[in-house]
Tab-separated table of C-alpha atoms in Angstrom:
chain	number	residue	atom	x	y	z
G	1	MET	CA	75.639	-54.444	-197.559
G	2	LYS	CA	73.675	-57.450	-195.658
G	3	HIS	CA	76.421	-57.154	-192.879
G	4	SER	CA	75.731	-53.671	-192.442
G	5	LEU	CA	72.025	-53.969	-192.166
G	6	ILE	CA	72.701	-56.774	-189.355
G	7	ASN	CA	75.123	-54.030	-187.509
G	8	LYS	CA	72.146	-51.299	-188.012
G	9	TRP	CA	69.673	-53.089	-186.638
G	10	LEU	CA	71.504	-55.262	-183.920
G	11	PRO	CA	71.249	-52.344	-181.152
G	12	PHE	CA	67.709	-51.992	-181.975
G	13	PHE	CA	67.035	-55.927	-181.434
G	14	ILE	CA	68.728	-56.126	-178.178
G	15	PHE	CA	66.884	-52.694	-176.922
G	16	ALA	CA	63.656	-54.410	-177.929
G	17	ILE	CA	64.450	-57.466	-176.249
G	18	PHE	CA	65.184	-55.583	-172.882
G	19	PHE	CA	62.278	-53.035	-173.248
G	20	LEU	CA	59.757	-56.180	-173.920
G	21	THR	CA	61.049	-58.221	-170.935
G	22	SER	CA	61.305	-55.188	-168.369
G	23	CYS	CA	57.540	-56.171	-167.146
G	24	ALA	CA	58.330	-60.022	-167.532
G	25	PRO	CA	56.393	-61.906	-164.919
G	26	GLY	CA	58.325	-62.928	-161.496
G	27	ASN	CA	59.934	-59.532	-160.781
G	28	ILE	CA	59.229	-57.528	-157.600
G	29	GLN	CA	56.362	-55.339	-159.425
G	30	PHE	CA	53.640	-57.660	-158.270
G	31	ASP	CA	54.799	-58.379	-154.788
G	32	GLU	CA	52.080	-56.057	-153.450
G	33	ALA	CA	49.428	-55.978	-155.781
G	34	PRO	CA	48.042	-59.091	-157.786
G	35	ALA	CA	48.588	-59.238	-161.717
G	36	GLY	CA	45.367	-58.481	-163.239
G	37	PHE	CA	43.872	-58.518	-166.980
G	38	LEU	CA	45.926	-56.193	-168.490
G	39	ALA	CA	49.474	-57.731	-167.135
G	40	GLY	CA	48.288	-60.992	-168.268
G	41	LEU	CA	47.635	-60.036	-171.618
G	42	TRP	CA	51.375	-58.450	-171.638
G	43	HIS	CA	52.638	-61.568	-170.200
G	44	GLY	CA	51.307	-63.376	-173.001
G	45	PHE	CA	52.337	-61.239	-175.532
G	46	ILE	CA	56.123	-61.690	-174.387
G	47	SER	CA	55.849	-65.488	-173.385
G	48	LEU	CA	58.595	-66.317	-176.150
G	49	PHE	CA	61.123	-63.913	-174.961
G	50	THR	CA	60.618	-64.570	-171.070
G	51	PHE	CA	60.627	-68.398	-172.136
G	52	ILE	CA	64.148	-68.101	-173.645
G	53	ILE	CA	65.347	-65.893	-170.679
G	54	SER	CA	64.064	-68.223	-168.258
G	55	LEU	CA	66.305	-71.107	-169.707
G	56	PHE	CA	69.207	-68.881	-168.489
G	57	THR	CA	68.029	-67.602	-165.190
G	58	ASN	CA	65.859	-68.540	-162.061
G	59	GLU	CA	64.884	-64.868	-161.811
G	60	VAL	CA	62.533	-64.532	-164.609
G	61	GLY	CA	59.441	-66.889	-165.108
G	62	ILE	CA	56.671	-67.291	-167.646
G	63	TYR	CA	53.672	-67.170	-165.622
G	64	GLU	CA	53.274	-64.600	-162.862
G	65	VAL	CA	52.247	-66.556	-159.923
G	66	ASN	CA	50.686	-63.774	-157.944
G	67	ASN	CA	47.946	-63.006	-160.109
G	68	SER	CA	44.221	-62.011	-159.610
G	69	GLY	CA	42.705	-65.370	-160.907
G	70	TRP	CA	40.505	-65.996	-164.088
G	71	SER	CA	41.185	-62.411	-165.287
G	72	TYR	CA	44.686	-62.727	-165.432
G	73	ASN	CA	44.419	-66.263	-167.113
G	74	LEU	CA	41.873	-64.783	-169.703
G	75	GLY	CA	44.608	-62.265	-170.403
G	76	PHE	CA	47.558	-64.401	-170.621
G	77	ILE	CA	45.634	-66.826	-173.135
G	78	LEU	CA	44.498	-63.961	-175.076
G	79	GLY	CA	47.914	-62.573	-175.289
G	80	ILE	CA	49.407	-65.928	-176.259
G	81	MET	CA	46.650	-66.359	-179.155
G	82	ILE	CA	47.409	-62.565	-180.446
G	83	PHE	CA	51.078	-63.161	-180.443
G	84	TYR	CA	51.097	-66.404	-181.772
G	85	GLY	CA	48.279	-65.700	-184.621
G	86	GLY	CA	45.757	-67.956	-182.802
G	87	GLY	CA	43.422	-70.164	-185.084
G	88	THR	CA	43.744	-67.815	-188.130
G	89	LYS	CA	46.717	-69.438	-189.595
G	90	GLY	CA	44.811	-72.563	-190.385
G	91	SER	CA	42.061	-70.644	-191.883
G	92	SER	CA	44.029	-68.617	-194.151
G	93	ARG	CA	45.334	-71.742	-196.060
G	94	LYS	CA	44.083	-72.282	-199.832
G	95	TRP	CA	42.930	-75.451	-200.132
G	96	ASN	CA	43.304	-77.127	-203.920
């Protein structure tokens, strides 16, 4: 039964990875206009996936070099904080 669940969800998982990394930093999309706040937020969300892909290829980076400055950086940091849980993990722990 467990094996059939893996076979059932594997195509969805592969599709999700390709969908999430289709707007990854370092692609041709930001050659003309620099990446802004929303792109930074998205790149922060998908930073784990782009890191794994960047280990195997030089075409995908974690951080977009052609960005708009502080607004992209703010979006990138917020995206990382939201995706990885920010500081909420430590505050939800029960102390004895």
